[in-house]
Coordinates of C-alpha atoms and ligand atoms in Angstrom, one line a residue:
Chain A
M91 CA -16.0 -13.1 12.2
A92 CA -14.0 -14.1 9.2
T93 CA -14.3 -17.5 7.8
T94 CA -10.9 -19.1 7.7
S95 CA -9.6 -21.3 5.0
A96 CA -6.2 -22.2 3.8
A97 CA -4.9 -21.3 0.4
P98 CA -5.7 -24.7 -1.3
S99 CA -9.4 -24.6 -0.5
R100 CA -9.7 -21.0 -1.8
R101 CA -11.3 -22.0 -5.0
A102 CA -13.6 -24.5 -3.5
L103 CA -15.1 -22.0 -1.1
P104 CA -15.7 -18.8 -3.1
F105 CA -18.5 -17.3 -1.0
P106 CA -17.0 -17.2 2.5
V107 CA -13.6 -16.2 1.1
A108 CA -15.2 -13.3 -0.7
L109 CA -16.2 -12.1 2.7
A110 CA -13.0 -13.1 4.4
R111 CA -10.9 -10.7 2.3
P112 CA -12.7 -7.5 3.4
A113 CA -13.0 -8.9 6.9
A114 CA -9.3 -9.2 7.1
L115 CA -9.1 -5.4 6.6
V116 CA -11.8 -4.9 9.2
E117 CA -9.8 -7.0 11.6
R118 CA -6.7 -4.9 10.9
N119 CA -8.6 -1.7 11.7
L120 CA -9.9 -3.3 14.9
R121 CA -6.4 -4.1 16.0
A122 CA -5.2 -0.6 15.1
A123 CA -8.1 0.9 17.0
R124 CA -7.1 -0.9 20.2
H125 CA -4.2 1.5 20.3
Y126 CA -6.6 4.5 19.8
W127 CA -9.6 3.5 21.8
L128 CA -10.2 7.0 23.1
T129 CA -11.0 8.4 19.7
F130 CA -13.4 5.5 19.4
V131 CA -15.3 6.4 22.5
S132 CA -15.4 10.1 21.8
G133 CA -17.3 9.4 18.6
F134 CA -20.3 8.5 20.7
F135 CA -20.5 11.7 22.7
E136 CA -20.7 14.2 20.0
P137 CA -24.3 13.5 18.8
V138 CA -25.4 13.0 22.4
F139 CA -24.1 16.4 23.3
Y140 CA -25.9 17.9 20.3
L141 CA -29.1 16.2 21.2
F142 CA -29.2 17.7 24.7
A143 CA -28.0 21.1 23.6
M144 CA -30.6 21.3 20.9
G145 CA -33.4 19.1 22.2
V146 CA -33.3 20.4 25.8
G147 CA -31.8 23.8 25.4
I148 CA -33.3 25.1 22.2
G149 CA -36.3 23.0 22.8
A150 CA -37.1 25.0 25.9
L151 CA -37.3 28.1 23.8
V152 CA -39.0 26.7 20.7
G153 CA -41.4 24.4 22.5
S154 CA -42.9 22.4 19.7
V155 CA -42.8 22.3 15.9
E156 CA -45.5 21.5 13.4
V157 CA -44.9 18.6 11.0
D158 CA -47.6 17.6 8.6
G159 CA -50.2 19.4 10.7
R160 CA -49.1 17.7 13.9
E161 CA -47.5 19.4 16.9
I162 CA -44.5 17.6 18.2
P163 CA -42.0 18.4 21.0
Y164 CA -38.8 19.9 19.5
A165 CA -36.6 17.2 21.1
V166 CA -38.6 14.5 19.4
F167 CA -38.2 16.4 16.1
V168 CA -34.5 17.0 16.4
A169 CA -33.3 13.6 17.9
P170 CA -33.7 11.6 14.7
A171 CA -32.0 14.4 12.7
M172 CA -29.0 14.1 15.1
M173 CA -29.0 10.4 14.7
A174 CA -29.0 10.6 10.9
T175 CA -26.3 13.4 10.8
S176 CA -24.1 11.5 13.2
A177 CA -24.3 8.5 10.9
M178 CA -23.2 10.8 8.1
N179 CA -20.4 12.5 10.1
G180 CA -19.0 9.2 11.4
A181 CA -19.0 7.7 8.0
V182 CA -17.4 10.7 6.4
Y183 CA -14.8 11.0 9.2
D184 CA -13.7 7.4 8.8
S185 CA -13.7 7.4 5.0
T186 CA -11.9 10.7 4.4
G187 CA -9.2 11.6 6.8
N188 CA -8.4 8.0 7.9
V189 CA -8.5 6.7 4.3
F190 CA -6.4 9.6 3.0
Y191 CA -3.7 8.8 5.6
K192 CA -3.7 5.2 4.5
L193 CA -3.7 6.0 0.8
K194 CA -1.1 8.7 0.7
H195 CA 1.0 8.5 3.9
S196 CA 1.1 5.0 5.3
K197 CA 0.9 3.4 1.9
L198 CA -1.2 0.7 3.6
Y199 CA -3.3 0.0 0.5
R200 CA -0.2 -0.4 -1.6
S201 CA 1.0 -3.3 0.6
V202 CA -2.4 -4.7 0.9
L203 CA -2.7 -4.9 -2.9
S204 CA 0.4 -7.1 -2.9
T205 CA -1.7 -9.7 -1.2
P206 CA -4.7 -11.4 -2.7
L207 CA -6.9 -8.5 -1.7
R208 CA -8.3 -6.5 -4.6
P209 CA -9.5 -2.9 -4.8
W210 CA -13.1 -4.0 -4.2
D211 CA -12.0 -5.8 -1.0
I212 CA -10.3 -2.6 0.2
A213 CA -13.4 -0.5 -0.5
A214 CA -15.7 -3.1 1.1
G215 CA -13.4 -3.6 4.1
E216 CA -12.9 0.1 4.9
I217 CA -16.6 0.9 4.4
S218 CA -17.7 -2.1 6.5
W219 CA -15.4 -0.9 9.3
A220 CA -17.0 2.6 9.1
L221 CA -20.5 0.9 9.3
L222 CA -19.6 -1.3 12.2
R223 CA -18.5 1.7 14.2
G224 CA -21.5 3.6 13.1
L225 CA -23.8 0.8 14.1
I226 CA -22.5 0.9 17.6
Y227 CA -22.9 4.6 17.8
S228 CA -26.4 4.6 16.3
A229 CA -27.6 1.9 18.7
A230 CA -26.1 3.7 21.7
F231 CA -27.6 7.1 20.6
L232 CA -31.0 5.6 20.1
L233 CA -30.9 4.1 23.6
V234 CA -30.0 7.4 25.2
A235 CA -32.7 9.3 23.2
A236 CA -35.3 6.7 24.1
V237 CA -34.4 6.8 27.8
A238 CA -34.7 10.6 27.6
G239 CA -38.2 10.1 26.3
F240 CA -37.5 11.6 22.8
V241 CA -38.5 8.4 20.8
P242 CA -42.2 7.8 20.7
S243 CA -42.4 4.6 18.5
W244 CA -40.9 1.1 18.5
W245 CA -40.5 1.4 14.8
A246 CA -37.4 3.4 15.9
L247 CA -35.5 0.2 16.0
L248 CA -35.6 0.3 12.2
A249 CA -33.7 3.6 12.4
I250 CA -30.6 1.6 13.2
P251 CA -30.4 -0.2 9.8
A252 CA -31.6 3.1 8.2
C253 CA -28.6 4.8 9.7
T254 CA -26.4 2.0 8.4
L255 CA -27.7 2.7 5.0
I256 CA -26.9 6.4 5.4
G257 CA -23.5 5.5 6.6
L258 CA -22.9 3.2 3.7
G259 CA -23.8 6.0 1.2
F260 CA -21.6 8.6 2.9
A261 CA -18.7 6.3 3.6
A262 CA -18.7 5.1 0.0
V263 CA -19.0 8.5 -1.6
G264 CA -16.6 10.0 0.9
M265 CA -14.0 7.4 0.2
A266 CA -14.4 7.9 -3.6
A267 CA -14.0 11.7 -3.1
T268 CA -10.9 11.0 -0.9
T269 CA -9.2 9.2 -3.8
Y270 CA -9.2 12.6 -5.7
M271 CA -7.5 14.5 -2.9
R272 CA -4.0 15.7 -3.2
S273 CA -3.3 17.2 0.2
W274 CA -4.8 17.6 3.6
N275 CA -6.0 21.0 2.5
D276 CA -8.4 19.3 0.1
M277 CA -10.1 18.0 3.2
D278 CA -11.8 21.4 3.6
Y279 CA -13.9 20.6 0.6
V280 CA -15.5 17.8 2.6
Q281 CA -16.5 20.2 5.3
L282 CA -17.8 22.5 2.6
A283 CA -20.2 19.8 1.5
I284 CA -21.0 18.4 4.9
L285 CA -21.7 21.5 6.9
P286 CA -24.6 23.0 4.8
M287 CA -26.2 19.5 4.7
F288 CA -25.9 19.3 8.4
L289 CA -27.6 22.7 8.9
F290 CA -30.2 22.8 6.1
S291 CA -31.4 19.2 5.5
A292 CA -34.6 19.7 7.6
T293 CA -32.4 18.9 10.5
F294 CA -33.3 21.8 12.8
Y295 CA -36.6 22.9 11.3
P296 CA -39.2 21.3 9.0
L297 CA -38.8 21.4 5.2
A298 CA -42.0 23.5 4.9
T299 CA -40.1 26.4 6.4
Y300 CA -38.3 26.9 3.0
P301 CA -39.8 28.5 -0.1
P302 CA -40.8 25.8 -2.7
V303 CA -37.6 26.3 -4.9
L304 CA -35.3 25.7 -1.9
Q305 CA -37.4 22.8 -0.9
W306 CA -36.4 21.1 -4.2
V307 CA -32.8 21.8 -3.5
V308 CA -32.9 20.4 0.0
Q309 CA -34.8 17.3 -1.3
A310 CA -32.0 16.6 -3.8
T311 CA -29.4 16.2 -1.0
P312 CA -28.7 12.7 0.4
L313 CA -28.8 13.8 4.0
Y314 CA -32.4 15.1 3.7
H315 CA -33.5 11.6 2.6
G316 CA -31.6 10.1 5.6
V317 CA -33.1 12.6 8.1
D318 CA -36.6 12.2 6.8
L319 CA -36.4 8.4 6.8
V320 CA -35.0 8.2 10.3
R321 CA -37.6 10.8 11.6
A322 CA -40.5 8.9 10.1
L323 CA -39.2 5.7 11.8
T324 CA -38.6 7.2 15.2
M325 CA -42.1 8.8 15.1
G326 CA -43.7 5.6 13.9
D327 CA -44.9 7.4 10.8
L328 CA -44.6 4.6 8.2
H329 CA -45.7 5.1 4.6
A330 CA -44.7 4.0 1.1
G331 CA -43.0 7.3 0.4
L332 CA -40.1 6.1 2.6
L333 CA -39.1 3.7 -0.1
V334 CA -38.1 6.6 -2.2
H335 CA -35.6 7.6 0.5
V336 CA -34.3 4.0 0.7
A337 CA -33.9 3.8 -3.1
Y338 CA -32.1 7.2 -3.2
L339 CA -29.6 6.1 -0.5
A340 CA -29.1 2.7 -2.1
V341 CA -28.3 4.3 -5.5
F342 CA -26.0 6.8 -3.7
S343 CA -24.2 3.9 -2.0
A344 CA -23.9 1.8 -5.1
F345 CA -22.4 4.7 -7.0
G346 CA -19.9 5.4 -4.2
L347 CA -18.8 1.7 -4.0
W348 CA -18.3 1.5 -7.8
A349 CA -16.4 4.8 -7.9
T350 CA -14.2 3.9 -5.0
T351 CA -13.2 0.5 -6.4
R352 CA -12.4 2.0 -9.7
R353 CA -10.4 4.8 -8.3
I354 CA -8.3 2.6 -6.0
G355 CA -7.4 0.4 -8.9
K356 CA -6.6 3.4 -11.1
L357 CA -4.4 5.0 -8.4
L358 CA -2.5 2.1 -7.1
L359 CA -2.4 -0.5 -9.8
T360 CA -0.4 1.6 -12.2
Chain B
M221 CA 9.5 -25.4 -14.6
S222 CA 9.9 -21.7 -15.1
L223 CA 8.1 -19.6 -12.4
I224 CA 8.4 -16.4 -14.4
R225 CA 8.4 -16.1 -18.2
G226 CA 8.3 -12.7 -19.9
T227 CA 8.6 -12.2 -23.6
G228 CA 8.9 -8.8 -25.2
L229 CA 7.7 -7.3 -21.9
R230 CA 6.9 -3.6 -22.0
K231 CA 5.8 -1.0 -19.5
T232 CA 4.9 2.5 -20.6
F233 CA 3.7 5.5 -18.6
G234 CA 2.0 7.7 -21.2
D235 CA 4.7 8.3 -23.8
F236 CA 7.5 7.3 -21.5
V237 CA 8.9 3.8 -22.0
A238 CA 10.1 2.4 -18.7
V239 CA 10.5 -1.2 -19.8
D240 CA 11.3 -1.7 -23.4
G241 CA 10.6 -5.2 -24.5
I242 CA 12.6 -7.5 -22.2
D243 CA 12.7 -11.3 -22.2
V244 CA 13.2 -12.9 -18.8
E245 CA 12.8 -16.4 -17.6
V246 CA 13.3 -17.6 -14.0
A247 CA 13.4 -21.2 -13.0
A248 CA 12.2 -22.6 -9.7
G249 CA 14.9 -22.6 -7.1
E250 CA 17.0 -20.1 -8.9
S251 CA 18.1 -16.8 -7.6
F252 CA 17.9 -14.2 -10.2
G253 CA 18.9 -10.5 -10.2
F254 CA 18.0 -7.3 -12.1
L255 CA 21.0 -5.1 -12.0
G256 CA 20.9 -1.5 -13.1
P257 CA 21.2 2.2 -12.3
N258 CA 18.4 4.5 -11.2
G259 CA 15.5 4.6 -13.6
A260 CA 16.6 1.4 -15.5
G261 CA 13.1 -0.1 -15.1
K262 CA 13.8 -2.6 -12.3
T263 CA 10.9 -1.6 -10.1
S264 CA 8.5 -1.4 -13.0
T265 CA 9.4 -4.9 -14.0
M266 CA 9.1 -6.2 -10.4
R267 CA 5.7 -4.7 -10.1
M268 CA 4.5 -6.3 -13.3
I269 CA 5.7 -9.6 -12.0
G270 CA 4.0 -9.0 -8.7
A271 CA 0.7 -8.4 -10.5
T272 CA 0.3 -4.9 -9.1
S273 CA 1.1 -3.1 -12.4
P274 CA -0.6 -4.0 -15.7
V275 CA 1.6 -5.1 -18.5
S276 CA 1.7 -2.6 -21.3
G277 CA 2.9 -5.0 -24.0
G278 CA 4.4 -8.4 -24.6
Q279 CA 3.5 -11.5 -22.6
L280 CA 4.0 -12.4 -19.0
R281 CA 3.3 -15.6 -17.1
V282 CA 4.0 -16.0 -13.4
F283 CA 3.5 -19.6 -12.1
G284 CA 2.1 -20.2 -15.5
M285 CA -0.7 -17.7 -15.0
D286 CA -1.5 -14.4 -16.6
P287 CA -1.3 -11.5 -14.0
A288 CA -4.1 -9.6 -15.9
T289 CA -6.6 -12.4 -15.1
H290 CA -5.2 -14.3 -12.1
A291 CA -3.7 -11.6 -9.9
P292 CA -5.1 -12.9 -6.6
A293 CA -4.0 -16.5 -7.3
I294 CA -0.5 -15.3 -8.2
K295 CA -0.2 -13.0 -5.2
A296 CA -1.3 -15.8 -2.9
R297 CA 1.9 -17.6 -3.8
L298 CA 4.3 -14.6 -3.8
G299 CA 6.3 -12.8 -1.2
V300 CA 6.9 -9.1 -2.0
V301 CA 9.5 -6.9 -0.4
P302 CA 9.0 -3.4 -2.0
Q303 CA 11.7 -0.9 -2.6
T304 CA 10.6 1.2 0.4
D305 CA 9.3 -0.5 3.5
A306 CA 5.5 -0.2 3.7
L307 CA 5.0 -1.6 7.2
D308 CA 1.8 -0.9 9.0
E309 CA 2.9 1.7 11.5
E310 CA -0.4 1.7 13.3
L311 CA 0.4 -1.9 14.4
R312 CA 3.1 -3.5 16.6
V313 CA 5.8 -5.7 15.2
R314 CA 4.1 -9.0 15.8
E315 CA 0.7 -7.6 14.7
N316 CA 2.2 -6.7 11.3
L317 CA 2.8 -10.4 10.7
L318 CA -0.5 -11.5 12.1
V319 CA -2.6 -9.1 10.1
Y320 CA -0.6 -9.6 6.9
G321 CA -1.2 -13.4 7.2
R322 CA -4.9 -12.8 7.5
Y323 CA -4.9 -10.9 4.1
F324 CA -3.8 -14.3 2.7
G325 CA -6.8 -16.0 4.2
L326 CA -4.7 -17.9 6.7
S327 CA -6.5 -18.9 9.9
R328 CA -5.6 -17.2 13.2
E329 CA -4.0 -20.3 14.5
Q330 CA -1.8 -20.6 11.3
V331 CA -0.5 -17.1 11.5
R332 CA 0.1 -17.3 15.2
A333 CA 2.1 -20.5 14.7
R334 CA 4.2 -18.9 12.0
T335 CA 4.9 -15.5 13.6
G336 CA 7.3 -16.9 16.3
P337 CA 9.7 -18.6 13.9
L338 CA 9.5 -15.7 11.5
L339 CA 10.4 -13.2 14.1
E340 CA 13.2 -15.5 15.2
F341 CA 14.4 -15.7 11.6
A342 CA 14.3 -11.9 11.3
Q343 CA 16.2 -11.6 14.6
L344 CA 13.3 -9.5 16.0
T345 CA 12.1 -11.7 18.8
E346 CA 13.0 -9.0 21.4
K347 CA 11.0 -6.5 19.4
T348 CA 7.8 -8.5 19.3
D349 CA 5.6 -5.8 20.9
A350 CA 7.6 -2.8 19.8
V351 CA 6.1 -0.1 17.7
V352 CA 7.3 -0.2 14.1
E353 CA 8.6 3.4 14.3
S354 CA 11.1 2.5 17.0
L355 CA 12.9 0.0 14.7
S356 CA 16.2 0.7 12.9
G357 CA 16.3 0.7 9.1
G358 CA 17.8 -2.8 9.1
M359 CA 15.2 -4.1 11.5
K360 CA 12.4 -2.7 9.4
R361 CA 13.9 -4.3 6.3
R362 CA 14.0 -7.7 8.1
L363 CA 10.5 -7.3 9.3
T364 CA 9.3 -6.5 5.8
I365 CA 11.0 -9.7 4.6
A366 CA 9.5 -11.7 7.5
R367 CA 6.1 -10.3 6.6
A368 CA 6.6 -11.3 3.0
L369 CA 7.2 -14.9 4.1
I370 CA 4.1 -15.3 6.2
N371 CA 2.2 -17.1 3.4
E372 CA 5.3 -19.4 2.8
P373 CA 5.8 -18.2 -0.8
S374 CA 7.7 -20.2 -3.3
L375 CA 8.8 -17.0 -5.0
L376 CA 10.2 -14.0 -3.2
L377 CA 10.5 -10.6 -5.0
L378 CA 13.0 -8.3 -3.3
D379 CA 13.3 -4.7 -4.7
E380 CA 16.7 -3.4 -3.5
P381 CA 16.7 -5.4 -0.3
T382 CA 19.7 -3.7 1.2
T383 CA 19.8 -0.1 -0.1
G384 CA 20.3 2.3 2.6
L385 CA 21.7 -0.2 5.1
D386 CA 25.1 -0.1 6.8
P387 CA 27.6 -2.9 5.8
Q388 CA 26.9 -5.0 8.9
A389 CA 23.1 -4.8 8.4
R390 CA 23.6 -5.8 4.8
H391 CA 25.6 -8.9 5.7
V392 CA 23.0 -9.9 8.2
L393 CA 20.4 -9.6 5.5
W394 CA 22.4 -11.5 2.9
D395 CA 22.8 -14.3 5.4
R396 CA 19.0 -14.5 5.9
L397 CA 18.5 -14.5 2.1
F398 CA 21.1 -17.3 1.7
R399 CA 19.1 -19.4 4.1
L400 CA 15.9 -18.9 2.2
K401 CA 17.7 -19.8 -1.0
R402 CA 19.0 -23.0 0.6
D403 CA 15.4 -23.8 1.7
G404 CA 14.4 -23.8 -1.9
V405 CA 12.8 -20.4 -2.2
T406 CA 13.2 -18.8 -5.6
L407 CA 14.6 -15.3 -5.1
V408 CA 14.2 -12.5 -7.6
L409 CA 15.9 -9.3 -6.6
T410 CA 17.0 -5.9 -7.9
T411 CA 20.0 -4.1 -6.9
H412 CA 22.5 -1.4 -7.9
Y413 CA 25.2 -3.1 -5.9
M414 CA 27.6 -5.3 -7.8
D415 CA 28.8 -7.1 -4.6
E416 CA 25.2 -7.9 -3.8
A417 CA 24.5 -9.3 -7.2
E418 CA 27.7 -11.3 -7.0
Q419 CA 26.9 -12.6 -3.6
L420 CA 23.2 -13.5 -4.1
C421 CA 22.5 -14.2 -7.8
D422 CA 23.0 -17.4 -9.7
R423 CA 22.1 -15.5 -12.8
L424 CA 21.4 -11.9 -13.6
V425 CA 20.5 -9.4 -16.3
V426 CA 22.0 -6.0 -16.5
M427 CA 19.3 -3.4 -17.3
D428 CA 19.8 0.0 -18.7
R429 CA 17.1 2.4 -19.8
G430 CA 14.4 -0.2 -20.0
R431 CA 16.5 -2.8 -21.9
I432 CA 18.5 -5.8 -21.0
V433 CA 22.1 -5.2 -22.1
A434 CA 23.6 -8.4 -20.8
E435 CA 22.7 -11.7 -19.2
G436 CA 24.5 -14.5 -17.5
S437 CA 26.0 -15.6 -14.2
P438 CA 28.1 -13.0 -12.4
R439 CA 31.3 -15.0 -13.3
S440 CA 30.4 -15.4 -17.0
L441 CA 29.5 -11.7 -17.3
I442 CA 32.8 -10.7 -15.8
A443 CA 34.6 -13.1 -18.1
Q444 CA 32.8 -11.8 -21.2
H445 CA 32.8 -8.1 -20.6
A446 CA 35.8 -7.4 -18.4
S447 CA 39.3 -8.8 -17.9
R448 CA 40.6 -10.9 -15.1
E449 CA 42.1 -8.0 -13.2
V450 CA 41.9 -4.2 -13.1
L451 CA 44.6 -1.8 -12.4
E452 CA 43.4 1.5 -11.1
L453 CA 45.7 4.5 -11.5
R454 CA 45.2 7.9 -10.0
F455 CA 47.2 10.9 -11.3
D456 CA 47.7 14.4 -10.3
A457 CA 45.8 15.7 -13.3
A458 CA 42.7 17.7 -13.7
D459 CA 41.6 15.6 -16.6
H460 CA 42.6 11.9 -16.6
A461 CA 42.1 11.6 -20.3
E462 CA 45.4 13.4 -20.8
R463 CA 47.2 10.5 -19.2
V464 CA 45.8 7.8 -21.5
A465 CA 48.7 8.1 -23.8
D466 CA 51.1 7.3 -21.0
V467 CA 49.6 3.8 -20.6
A468 CA 48.9 3.1 -24.3
G469 CA 49.3 -0.5 -25.3
I470 CA 49.5 -1.9 -21.7
A471 CA 45.8 -2.9 -21.3
E472 CA 43.2 -4.6 -23.4
R473 CA 41.0 -1.6 -22.7
V474 CA 41.3 1.7 -20.7
E475 CA 38.4 3.4 -19.1
V476 CA 38.7 7.1 -18.1
L477 CA 36.8 8.1 -15.0
A478 CA 36.8 11.6 -13.4
D479 CA 39.4 10.7 -10.8
R480 CA 41.3 7.7 -12.2
L481 CA 42.1 5.4 -15.1
L482 CA 41.0 1.8 -15.1
L483 CA 43.2 -0.6 -17.0
Y484 CA 41.6 -3.9 -17.9
V485 CA 44.5 -6.4 -17.9
H486 CA 45.1 -10.1 -17.3
D487 CA 47.9 -9.5 -14.8
G488 CA 47.6 -6.4 -12.7
D489 CA 50.9 -6.5 -11.0
G490 CA 52.7 -7.2 -14.3
A491 CA 51.0 -4.2 -15.8
L492 CA 51.9 -2.0 -12.9
E493 CA 55.6 -2.9 -13.4
T494 CA 55.3 -2.0 -17.1
V495 CA 53.9 1.3 -16.1
A496 CA 56.7 2.0 -13.7
A497 CA 59.3 0.9 -16.2
R498 CA 58.0 3.6 -18.6
G499 CA 58.8 6.2 -16.0
V500 CA 55.1 7.0 -15.4
H501 CA 54.4 7.7 -11.7
P502 CA 50.8 7.7 -10.6
L503 CA 49.8 9.2 -7.2
S504 CA 48.4 5.8 -6.3
A505 CA 47.8 2.4 -7.9
L506 CA 45.6 -0.4 -7.0
V507 CA 45.2 -3.9 -8.4
R508 CA 41.9 -5.7 -7.9
R509 CA 39.8 -8.4 -9.4
A510 CA 37.3 -7.3 -12.0
S511 CA 33.7 -7.0 -10.8
L512 CA 30.3 -6.5 -12.2
E513 CA 30.8 -2.7 -11.8
D514 CA 33.3 -3.0 -14.6
V515 CA 30.9 -5.0 -16.7
F516 CA 28.4 -2.3 -16.3
L517 CA 30.8 0.4 -17.2
R518 CA 31.8 -1.5 -20.3
L519 CA 28.2 -2.1 -21.4
T520 CA 26.8 1.3 -20.7
G521 CA 29.7 3.7 -20.5
R522 CA 28.5 4.9 -17.2
S523 CA 29.1 3.8 -13.6
L524 CA 26.3 2.3 -11.6
V525 CA 26.2 4.2 -8.4
E526 CA 26.4 7.9 -9.3
Ligands
ATP132 N1 4.0 5.7 -12.0 C1 4.9 6.2 -12.9 N2 4.6 7.2 -13.7 C2 5.5 7.8 -14.6 N3 6.7 7.4 -14.7 C3 7.1 6.4 -13.9 C4 6.3 5.7 -13.0 N4 7.0 4.8 -12.3 C5 8.2 4.8 -12.8 N5 8.3 5.7 -13.8 C6 9.5 6.0 -14.6 O1 10.0 4.8 -15.2 C7 11.4 4.8 -15.1 C8 11.8 3.5 -14.5 O2 11.4 3.5 -13.2 P1 11.7 2.3 -12.2 O3 11.2 2.7 -10.9 O4 11.2 1.1 -12.8 O5 13.3 2.3 -12.1 P2 14.3 1.5 -11.2 O6 15.2 0.8 -12.1 O7 13.5 0.8 -10.2 O8 15.1 2.7 -10.5 P3 15.6 2.9 -9.0 O9 16.9 2.2 -9.0 O10 15.7 4.4 -8.9 O11 14.6 2.3 -8.1 C9 11.9 6.0 -14.4 O12 12.3 6.9 -15.3 C10 10.6 6.5 -13.7 O13 10.7 7.9 -13.6
MG133 MG1 13.4 0.9 -8.2

């Protein structure tokens, strides 16, 4: 994974080394995860359980929903939403609680900053790690949903990178938010932000259900853009409007990365 | 060549001045100490040298480079042992070295080749696969030092390497540090312990409230700021200041502590005889060689370890 080079060749090989630094942190997390593989596996089951509870259970009651004048089975409607939300949840989980522990309790980043790694490398490394994990979960989820017959289009394969983008945004912003937390209690604010998004971002019913004013509110949230993007892809409903979602999430991610890097430097390089 | 050169170095936290314009220069191969009580500014200085704390004023060069602009290049050649061990508790003992080496961009083969000898050096070979939590304080300290050596640094920064360790663990650590010094590693350490400074440092500065109050080799500092011997007298008195008159004229200088008088003299036994000849009878008397503790007391009017 990481390109290796001894110290003297450092300056001669700027590009691979730029990746090697965050990769060293990813490698560290991989090693630590070996001792906690169960947590790792459980992350896969949560969205799958939701999918079957909602798609099969609720789906039996609801039957189908109407999106843009088309009737689609409820499971097909809800599966992409579960995929997008689990990308969000996984990213937030990794970038808040885990990062808070390393920042405040284990002082990991403090010792990492005594080595050539910079705040940017820490941000990039931690977020890459969250994305790598998310990537595995997304792919596995998609496979299960497809086998269950909830994924009508091959464009759905693009939902995997789309989920990576969602993960990037939430991991970056989540990590930035974590740098402001003073105690574990502050973690409740994260739930306060995540839960309404999970429930109301056109996850369980179409956007058109809301009155126009609330539609605007929902459309301002990042998860809505993620859900709508992934849903369009799994249903094979491609159109130029999706680029708006991509752009929104890209800006959201860039902001998070910038803020995280700045905050880590501010907190630890004092 | 000087590895560290600081001139008028300052560190402020808001209005508070932690390091107040110090000049330091450390040459390659030297072992150099910052000696001072709590809050003297030792850690603040070490962190500036380690390029993890921006300089607030003055000039600093480490390996001839400016930490503000060349932090990664400086850190690549440094070993850092922070005041409190910050080992990676989610990893095993050996993994701590492996992973740390990777932060320096070393290849997996390189770090693997280095971990064995380093664990040996730290006397932790039996603990290779132990969880960090299970190590004793002394073992953790040695692991932290081993970890700091993974990139084969030419300069090792040790912030209070033996604070909190029992005497035996301290001696083991000193022995390891001697070996490094012999191998040509430049050591820069902070300590509150006089004996440690006398044992390990070729040259040291005494810091107090952000300033350097004296500088030199342990020997020359003792020669300059203390006498050859010290006679310690304990009396049955609530306030030892009352007994100063009893010993007037015997010593070059008398220091009054809460529980004893310190008489700075050339010949301790001779001074004790003089005291006895005057008909003054202390509860106990002790003659010892002067140490850096006395230097510190002289320079600041306070003792080092409260
Ligand atoms: N991040 C910080 N913010 C505010 N004040 C600080 C900070 N770090 C250190 N100080 C203050 O600067 C002064 C010097 O601290 P420093 O840690 O450098 O002392 P020290 O000589 O290492 O002491 P000790 O022997 O206790 O480790 C102290 O008064 C401390 O309270
Ligand atoms: Mg300190």
